[in-house]
Short mmCIF file of C-alpha atoms in Angstrom, two decimals:
data_model
loop_
_atom_site.label_atom_id
_atom_site.label_comp_id
_atom_site.label_asym_id
_atom_site.label_seq_id
_atom_site.Cartn_x
_atom_site.Cartn_y
_atom_site.Cartn_z
CA MET J 1 115.71 122.15 83.32
CA ARG J 2 117.81 119.12 84.16
CA LEU J 3 120.96 120.95 83.18
CA THR J 4 120.02 123.89 85.44
CA CYS J 5 119.39 121.61 88.44
CA MET J 6 122.61 119.67 87.82
CA PHE J 7 124.60 122.88 87.58
CA SER J 8 123.04 124.24 90.83
CA PHE J 9 123.82 120.94 92.60
CA ILE J 10 127.46 121.13 91.51
CA LEU J 11 127.75 124.70 92.78
CA LEU J 12 126.15 123.78 96.13
CA PHE J 13 128.43 120.78 96.52
CA GLY J 14 131.48 122.92 95.76
CA ALA J 15 130.41 125.57 98.29
CA VAL J 16 129.95 122.94 101.04
CA GLY J 17 133.39 121.48 100.22
CA LEU J 18 134.98 124.93 100.47
CA VAL J 19 133.37 125.52 103.88
CA VAL J 20 134.71 122.18 105.12
CA PHE J 21 138.19 122.98 103.81
CA ILE J 22 138.24 126.43 105.50
CA HIS J 23 137.17 124.99 108.86
CA LEU J 24 139.86 122.34 108.66
CA GLN J 25 142.63 124.91 108.23
CA ASP J 26 144.38 126.80 111.09
CA PRO J 27 144.73 130.48 110.07
CA GLU J 28 148.01 130.79 112.00
CA GLU J 29 149.39 127.78 110.11
CA ILE J 30 148.49 129.36 106.78
CA VAL J 31 150.45 132.50 107.72
CA HIS J 32 153.32 130.44 109.13
CA GLN J 33 153.66 128.47 105.89
CA GLN J 34 153.81 131.62 103.79
CA THR J 35 156.23 133.79 105.72
CA PRO J 36 159.46 131.84 106.34
CA GLY J 37 160.79 132.08 102.80
CA ILE J 38 160.27 135.84 102.70
CA LYS J 39 161.67 136.41 106.17
CA TYR J 40 164.77 134.33 105.63
CA ASN J 41 165.47 135.82 102.23
CA MET J 42 165.24 139.34 103.59
CA GLY J 43 167.42 138.46 106.54
CA PHE J 44 169.97 136.76 104.30
CA GLN J 45 170.32 139.84 102.14
CA GLN J 46 170.75 142.19 105.08
CA PRO J 47 172.28 140.37 108.06
CA LYS J 48 172.11 142.53 111.16
CA LYS J 49 173.34 142.35 114.72
CA GLN J 50 169.76 141.56 115.79
CA ASP J 51 169.85 138.11 114.20
CA CYS J 52 170.18 136.42 117.60
CA VAL J 53 167.19 138.33 118.95
CA SER J 54 165.17 137.49 115.84
CA SER J 55 166.09 133.85 116.29
CA ASN J 56 164.83 133.82 119.87
CA ASN J 57 161.57 135.54 118.88
CA GLN J 58 160.98 133.06 116.09
CA ASP J 59 161.64 130.16 118.44
CA ARG J 60 159.07 131.54 120.87
CA LYS J 61 156.54 131.93 118.02
CA LEU J 62 157.16 128.37 116.92
CA ARG J 63 156.58 127.10 120.45
CA LYS J 64 153.37 129.17 120.71
CA ASN J 65 152.05 127.91 117.36
CA THR J 66 152.80 124.33 118.35
CA ALA J 67 150.89 124.76 121.62
CA ASP J 68 147.91 126.34 119.81
CA ARG J 69 147.74 123.54 117.27
CA ALA J 70 148.00 120.93 120.02
CA ALA J 71 145.01 122.54 121.73
CA THR J 72 143.08 122.49 118.42
CA VAL J 73 143.82 118.80 117.94
CA LYS J 74 142.73 118.04 121.51
CA GLN J 75 139.50 119.94 120.96
CA SER J 76 138.77 118.11 117.69
CA ASN J 77 139.17 114.74 119.48
CA SER J 78 136.55 115.65 122.10
CA LEU J 79 133.20 113.69 122.17
CA GLU J 80 131.23 116.93 122.22
CA PRO J 81 130.81 118.66 118.84
CA SER J 82 132.53 121.97 118.38
CA GLU J 83 130.24 125.00 118.45
CA SER J 84 131.94 126.45 115.40
CA VAL J 85 131.12 123.38 113.24
CA PRO J 86 127.56 123.11 111.78
CA THR J 87 125.42 120.12 112.78
CA LYS J 88 125.47 118.79 109.22
CA LEU J 89 129.23 118.35 109.41
CA GLN J 90 129.39 116.52 112.77
CA SER J 91 129.40 113.19 110.95
CA THR J 92 132.80 114.07 109.50
CA ASP J 93 134.40 114.49 112.97
CA ARG J 94 136.31 111.23 112.78
CA ARG J 95 137.67 112.08 109.34
CA GLN J 96 138.63 115.55 110.59
CA SER J 97 140.47 113.99 113.51
CA SER J 98 142.56 111.76 111.26
CA ILE J 99 143.26 114.68 108.92
CA MET J 100 144.34 116.86 111.87
CA PHE J 101 146.72 114.16 113.12
CA ALA J 102 148.24 113.89 109.65
CA MET J 103 148.50 117.68 109.44
CA LYS J 104 150.10 117.78 112.88
CA ASP J 105 152.84 115.38 111.78
CA GLN J 106 153.37 117.36 108.60
CA GLN J 107 153.53 120.65 110.55
CA LYS J 108 156.09 119.19 112.96
CA GLY J 109 158.23 118.19 110.01
CA GLU J 110 157.89 121.67 108.55
CA GLU J 111 158.86 123.25 111.90
CA ILE J 112 161.96 121.05 112.16
CA ASN J 113 162.95 121.89 108.61
CA SER J 114 162.33 125.58 109.30
CA ILE J 115 164.52 125.53 112.41
CA LYS J 116 167.25 123.61 110.56
CA LEU J 117 167.12 126.16 107.73
CA HIS J 118 167.41 129.03 110.22
CA LYS J 119 170.40 127.41 111.96
CA ARG J 120 172.13 126.76 108.63
CA ARG J 121 171.54 130.38 107.67
CA ARG J 122 173.07 131.64 110.94
CA ARG J 123 176.13 129.42 110.48
CA PHE J 124 176.53 130.72 106.92
CA ILE J 125 176.32 134.36 108.05
CA ILE J 126 178.84 133.81 110.86
CA LYS J 127 181.21 132.12 108.43
CA LYS J 128 180.96 134.90 105.84
CA SER J 129 180.93 137.90 108.21
CA PRO J 130 184.21 139.82 108.74
CA ILE J 131 186.13 139.00 111.89
CA LEU J 132 185.73 141.93 114.24
CA ILE J 133 187.53 142.56 117.51
CA SER J 134 186.31 145.31 119.77
CA MET J 135 189.26 147.27 121.11
CA ASN J 136 189.62 149.65 124.05
CA SER J 137 192.52 151.76 125.18
CA SER J 138 195.60 149.99 126.44
CA ILE J 139 195.59 149.22 130.15
CA LEU J 140 199.31 149.80 130.54
CA ASN J 141 200.02 152.74 128.25
CA LEU J 142 203.63 153.91 128.47
CA PRO J 143 205.53 152.26 131.34
CA THR J 144 206.18 154.72 134.13
CA LEU J 145 209.67 155.90 134.94
CA LYS J 146 211.40 154.11 137.77
CA TYR J 147 211.80 156.06 140.99
CA GLU J 148 215.54 156.48 140.52
CA ASP J 149 215.01 157.79 136.95
CA ARG J 150 212.62 160.59 137.88
CA ASN J 151 215.45 162.89 138.84
CA ASN J 152 217.37 162.06 135.66
CA SER J 153 216.84 165.04 133.36
CA LYS J 154 217.57 162.96 130.23
CA TRP J 155 214.97 160.26 130.95
CA LYS J 156 212.47 162.84 132.14
CA SER J 157 212.88 164.89 128.96
CA LEU J 158 212.45 161.83 126.71
CA TYR J 159 209.39 160.80 128.68
CA GLU J 160 207.79 164.21 128.15
CA ILE J 161 208.59 164.04 124.42
CA GLN J 162 206.68 160.76 124.22
CA GLY J 163 203.67 162.34 125.86
CA GLU J 164 203.71 165.20 123.36
CA ARG J 165 204.02 162.86 120.35
CA LYS J 166 201.10 160.78 121.50
CA ARG J 167 199.01 163.89 122.18
CA ILE J 168 199.54 165.21 118.64
CA MET J 169 198.79 161.80 117.16
CA ARG J 170 195.53 161.44 119.08
CA GLU J 171 194.39 164.98 118.34
CA THR J 172 195.02 164.45 114.63
CA CYS J 173 193.05 161.21 114.71
CA SER J 174 190.11 162.78 116.55
CA LYS J 175 190.05 165.67 114.07
CA TYR J 176 190.40 163.80 110.78
CA LYS J 177 189.31 160.24 111.49
CA SER J 178 185.87 158.93 112.49
CA ASN J 179 186.78 155.72 114.31
CA ASN J 180 184.35 156.00 117.19
CA ARG J 181 183.53 152.28 117.10
CA ARG J 182 187.21 151.34 117.38
CA ILE J 183 186.84 147.95 115.69
CA ILE J 184 190.10 146.21 114.87
CA THR J 185 190.35 143.30 112.44
CA PRO J 186 193.31 140.91 112.10
CA TYR J 187 194.22 142.81 108.93
CA HIS J 188 194.98 145.90 111.04
CA VAL J 189 197.53 143.98 113.14
CA SER J 190 199.16 142.00 110.31
CA ARG J 191 202.33 144.18 110.43
CA ILE J 192 202.74 143.88 114.22
CA PHE J 193 205.42 141.55 115.61
CA VAL J 194 205.14 139.95 119.04
CA GLU J 195 207.77 139.48 121.74
CA ASP J 196 206.12 137.67 124.65
CA LYS J 197 208.99 137.59 127.14
CA TYR J 198 209.16 141.39 127.57
CA ARG J 199 205.55 141.85 126.39
CA VAL J 200 206.32 144.04 123.38
CA LEU J 201 204.32 144.67 120.19
CA TYR J 202 206.28 146.28 117.37
CA CYS J 203 204.63 147.61 114.20
CA GLU J 204 207.04 147.27 111.30
CA VAL J 205 207.58 150.42 109.21
CA PRO J 206 210.03 149.66 106.36
CA LYS J 207 212.99 152.02 105.91
CA ALA J 208 212.66 153.20 109.49
CA GLY J 209 215.09 150.83 111.20
CA CYS J 210 212.84 147.76 110.96
CA SER J 211 215.65 145.26 110.25
CA ASN J 212 217.57 146.25 113.37
CA TRP J 213 214.40 146.33 115.45
CA LYS J 214 213.67 142.76 114.45
CA ARG J 215 217.19 141.84 115.51
CA VAL J 216 216.55 143.41 118.91
CA LEU J 217 213.28 141.48 119.31
CA MET J 218 215.05 138.23 118.44
CA VAL J 219 217.69 138.88 121.12
CA LEU J 220 214.97 139.76 123.68
CA ASN J 221 213.25 136.50 122.81
CA GLY J 222 216.44 134.49 123.37
CA LEU J 223 216.82 133.51 119.71
CA ALA J 224 220.29 135.08 119.49
CA SER J 225 222.87 136.39 121.95
CA SER J 226 223.80 139.48 119.93
CA THR J 227 222.26 141.58 117.15
CA LYS J 228 225.54 141.34 115.22
CA ASP J 229 225.11 137.58 114.81
CA ILE J 230 221.85 137.88 112.83
CA GLN J 231 222.06 138.13 109.05
CA HIS J 232 219.68 140.21 106.94
CA ASN J 233 217.97 137.20 105.32
CA THR J 234 217.53 135.57 108.71
CA VAL J 235 215.75 138.70 109.94
CA HIS J 236 213.30 138.99 107.07
CA TYR J 237 212.88 135.44 105.77
CA GLY J 238 213.59 133.25 108.80
CA ASN J 239 210.06 133.51 110.28
CA TYR J 240 211.46 133.43 113.81
CA LEU J 241 209.22 136.23 115.05
CA LYS J 242 205.50 135.79 115.58
CA ARG J 243 202.97 138.16 114.05
CA LEU J 244 199.97 139.31 116.01
CA ASP J 245 197.45 138.19 113.38
CA GLY J 246 198.69 134.61 113.92
CA PHE J 247 196.90 134.45 117.29
CA ASP J 248 193.22 133.80 117.89
CA HIS J 249 190.79 136.56 118.87
CA LYS J 250 191.46 136.17 122.57
CA GLY J 251 195.24 136.20 122.07
CA ILE J 252 195.10 139.33 119.89
CA TYR J 253 192.86 141.21 122.31
CA HIS J 254 194.92 140.20 125.35
CA ARG J 255 198.19 141.40 123.83
CA LEU J 256 196.74 144.64 122.48
CA SER J 257 195.32 145.39 125.92
CA THR J 258 198.34 144.50 128.07
CA TYR J 259 201.57 144.64 126.01
CA THR J 260 203.65 147.76 125.33
CA LYS J 261 202.89 148.78 121.74
CA MET J 262 205.49 150.77 119.82
CA LEU J 263 206.34 151.95 116.32
CA PHE J 264 209.17 153.94 114.76
CA ILE J 265 208.52 156.33 111.91
CA ARG J 266 210.60 158.44 109.51
CA GLU J 267 210.22 161.68 107.57
CA PRO J 268 207.92 160.59 104.67
CA PHE J 269 209.91 162.01 101.74
CA GLU J 270 213.17 160.70 103.17
CA LYS J 271 211.63 157.27 103.69
CA LEU J 272 210.34 157.30 100.11
CA VAL J 273 213.74 158.18 98.61
CA SER J 274 215.41 155.53 100.77
CA ALA J 275 212.99 152.91 99.44
CA PHE J 276 213.53 154.01 95.84
CA ARG J 277 217.32 153.84 96.14
CA ASP J 278 217.18 150.41 97.76
CA LYS J 279 214.70 148.77 95.39
CA PHE J 280 215.40 150.41 92.03
CA GLU J 281 219.03 151.55 92.04
CA HIS J 282 220.45 148.13 92.96
CA PRO J 283 219.88 144.70 91.40
CA ASN J 284 216.63 143.22 92.66
CA ASN J 285 214.93 140.10 91.33
CA TYR J 286 211.51 141.11 92.65
CA TYR J 287 211.03 144.88 92.37
CA HIS J 288 212.55 145.19 88.89
CA PRO J 289 210.37 142.59 87.13
CA VAL J 290 207.22 143.27 89.16
CA PHE J 291 207.27 147.06 89.56
CA GLY J 292 210.03 148.23 87.23
CA LYS J 293 208.66 146.67 84.04
CA ALA J 294 205.15 148.02 84.66
CA ILE J 295 206.42 151.52 85.50
CA ILE J 296 208.68 151.76 82.43
CA ALA J 297 205.97 150.40 80.12
CA ARG J 298 203.44 152.97 81.34
CA TYR J 299 205.47 156.13 81.87
CA ARG J 300 208.58 155.97 79.65
CA VAL J 301 208.30 157.23 76.08
CA ASN J 302 210.25 155.17 73.54
CA ALA J 303 211.45 152.66 76.13
CA THR J 304 214.06 150.20 74.88
CA LYS J 305 213.31 146.49 74.60
CA GLU J 306 215.97 145.79 77.20
CA ALA J 307 214.35 148.15 79.72
CA LEU J 308 210.92 146.64 79.06
CA ARG J 309 212.35 143.14 79.42
CA THR J 310 214.26 143.63 82.68
CA GLY J 311 212.48 146.52 84.39
CA SER J 312 215.85 147.93 85.44
CA GLY J 313 216.73 151.61 85.45
CA VAL J 314 213.48 153.16 86.71
CA LYS J 315 213.91 156.91 87.12
CA PHE J 316 212.71 158.73 90.24
CA LYS J 317 210.33 160.91 88.22
CA GLU J 318 208.76 157.79 86.67
CA PHE J 319 208.45 156.26 90.12
CA ILE J 320 206.60 159.37 91.37
CA GLN J 321 204.30 159.25 88.34
CA TYR J 322 203.41 155.68 89.31
CA LEU J 323 202.91 156.63 92.96
CA LEU J 324 200.50 159.49 92.18
CA ASP J 325 198.56 157.66 89.47
CA VAL J 326 195.10 156.64 90.68
CA HIS J 327 195.14 153.94 87.98
CA ARG J 328 198.51 152.43 88.84
CA PRO J 329 199.67 149.63 86.55
CA VAL J 330 200.77 147.71 89.66
CA GLY J 331 199.63 147.95 93.28
CA MET J 332 201.12 149.61 96.35
CA ASP J 333 203.99 148.23 98.40
CA ILE J 334 204.70 148.46 102.13
CA HIS J 335 208.00 150.25 101.51
CA TRP J 336 206.23 153.39 100.27
CA ASP J 337 202.78 153.01 101.77
CA HIS J 338 201.48 155.41 104.45
CA VAL J 339 202.32 154.68 108.09
CA ASN J 340 198.70 155.51 108.74
CA ARG J 341 197.72 152.44 106.69
CA LEU J 342 200.50 150.12 107.82
CA CYS J 343 200.05 150.52 111.58
CA SER J 344 196.55 152.06 112.00
CA PRO J 345 197.59 154.50 114.76
CA CYS J 346 194.07 155.91 114.92
CA LEU J 347 192.71 152.47 115.86
CA ILE J 348 195.56 151.18 118.03
CA ASP J 349 196.79 153.20 121.01
CA TYR J 350 200.54 152.98 120.58
CA ASP J 351 202.35 153.52 123.85
CA PHE J 352 205.67 154.56 122.34
CA VAL J 353 206.32 156.53 119.13
CA GLY J 354 209.96 156.69 118.11
CA LYS J 355 211.54 158.57 115.23
CA PHE J 356 214.29 157.47 112.87
CA GLU J 357 215.90 160.90 113.16
CA SER J 358 216.53 160.29 116.88
CA MET J 359 216.72 156.51 116.62
CA GLU J 360 219.59 155.75 119.00
CA GLU J 361 218.24 157.91 121.78
CA ASP J 362 214.60 156.82 121.40
CA ALA J 363 215.39 153.13 120.95
CA ASN J 364 217.65 152.87 123.99
CA PHE J 365 215.11 154.82 126.06
CA PHE J 366 212.45 152.28 125.07
CA LEU J 367 214.72 149.36 125.97
CA HIS J 368 215.35 151.01 129.33
CA LEU J 369 211.61 151.39 129.95
CA ILE J 370 210.77 147.73 129.32
CA GLY J 371 213.65 146.51 131.50
CA ALA J 372 215.75 144.97 128.73
CA PRO J 373 219.25 143.69 129.58
CA GLN J 374 221.65 146.58 130.06
CA ASN J 375 224.16 145.17 127.58
CA LEU J 376 221.52 145.27 124.80
CA THR J 377 221.61 148.49 122.79
CA PHE J 378 220.13 149.36 119.44
CA PRO J 379 222.57 148.44 116.61
CA LYS J 380 223.98 151.26 114.48
CA PHE J 381 225.21 149.27 111.50
CA LYS J 382 223.70 149.38 108.00
CA ASP J 383 223.48 145.83 106.72
CA ARG J 384 222.39 146.53 103.11
CA HIS J 385 224.58 148.55 100.74
CA SER J 386 226.81 149.33 103.70
CA ASN J 387 229.31 151.23 101.55
CA GLU J 388 226.62 153.64 100.45
CA GLU J 389 225.69 156.78 102.37
CA ARG J 390 222.41 156.69 104.25
CA THR J 391 219.54 158.69 102.78
CA THR J 392 219.69 162.13 104.40
CA THR J 393 217.70 165.33 104.08
CA LYS J 394 220.24 166.65 101.57
CA ILE J 395 220.01 163.54 99.38
CA THR J 396 216.21 163.64 99.58
CA GLN J 397 216.12 167.23 98.35
CA GLN J 398 218.35 166.29 95.41
CA TYR J 399 215.88 163.64 94.27
CA PHE J 400 212.83 165.85 94.70
CA ALA J 401 214.55 168.64 92.78
CA GLN J 402 214.01 166.45 89.70
CA LEU J 403 210.25 166.94 90.03
CA SER J 404 208.04 169.84 89.03
CA PRO J 405 206.49 172.00 91.80
CA SER J 406 203.14 170.38 91.02
CA GLN J 407 204.54 166.87 91.51
CA ARG J 408 206.18 167.87 94.79
CA GLN J 409 202.89 169.29 96.02
CA GLN J 410 200.99 166.17 95.00
CA SER J 411 203.58 164.00 96.75
CA TYR J 412 203.19 166.07 99.91
CA ASP J 413 199.42 165.74 99.68
CA PHE J 414 199.83 161.98 99.28
CA TYR J 415 201.68 161.74 102.63
CA TYR J 416 199.87 164.64 104.29
CA MET J 417 198.36 162.59 107.14
CA ASP J 418 201.77 161.14 108.04
CA TYR J 419 203.29 164.64 108.08
CA LEU J 420 200.48 165.93 110.25
CA MET J 421 200.10 162.97 112.62
CA PHE J 422 203.82 162.69 113.42
CA ASN J 423 204.52 166.43 113.46
CA TYR J 424 206.98 166.66 110.58
CA SER J 425 207.51 170.10 109.02
CA LYS J 426 207.02 170.77 105.31
CA PRO J 427 210.10 169.60 103.39
CA PHE J 428 209.92 172.50 100.88
CA GLU J 429 208.94 176.11 101.46
CA ASP J 430 206.69 176.34 98.40
CA LEU J 431 204.38 173.60 99.67
CA TYR J 432 201.01 174.54 101.11
#
């Protein structure tokens, strides 16, 4: 009997204690204490653009919860007993008040920690997110012809050619590319050189007159008086020209929006053969050990130890095997990469598109448009392997004749977007 009474008393005491505990807790605080970890973890895994909005909403909820708890504390300090508390428990009012004050201090600390955690999380996301620059069409576009040039049939014809090239480029982009958001990162402008005096942006395309174009930009910038005075190593390794990705976001956006943007391209197969001849048929202390050794090791049967050691003597067919291999033993290089990847013409509205095949005419027309000094013309000299004939259509066909029809077709497919975007015809009749 005594055991039964003692057990009942313990149960009753426990039930009364539970009721007291429940009345002392704020339901909103219980929810608030449980949710932050889940919310922040979910947000951390999937950061969205709405983070700022979520932050404001959470701040408002925190302020509301604080106000509600302050009202609860004020009510618990009142001389009149609360209607929601039974009469038996009114004697514990003073103890409740002290507990509520302690809880209030604890809750404030938790709120501060929660806000600090949220701010740290936002800083972490901003630091780790990719740098994005929203880009619109150029304000300037191609500079208009001067009044006295409008009756000049030569300038007028070249101006119309530019309009047609840009039209084909934009139509190709709209048909094959889905860049509706038009977001440009610093990576997309890493190949663009800046000339601030005449407000020119030049996207470098190797083997398409880039060395001489850099010389012209250096003269425009006042770094040299003549293009003939600038050596090849000075052009490529002197770091005299600024790149667009070296500016901050505001500087990049301003120049993309207001400067005249231009690039010069070349027939893709001809550009490829020119790069091969330059890098693999002449001594080179970078391309032979880096690319040559890997290409010979992968694609040459019974390669000699000397060839494997030096990487010299890569054959054009082996080079094409490397180019078309989805599992290349060594990565791509700017000298044979797509223009579409180097200059991102579907993201950046280039104002002037010149061609290597009509370099002198196009280059001097561009210099005329930007108001360059009249004594500055595009240089004609070939500063590397000057005794060797330039890569022509005939030479290109001789190299590609070494390939099978399947390899030629695959090579054409590899550069298909460049052929299409810049309106080059098929180099061989059997291509489709």
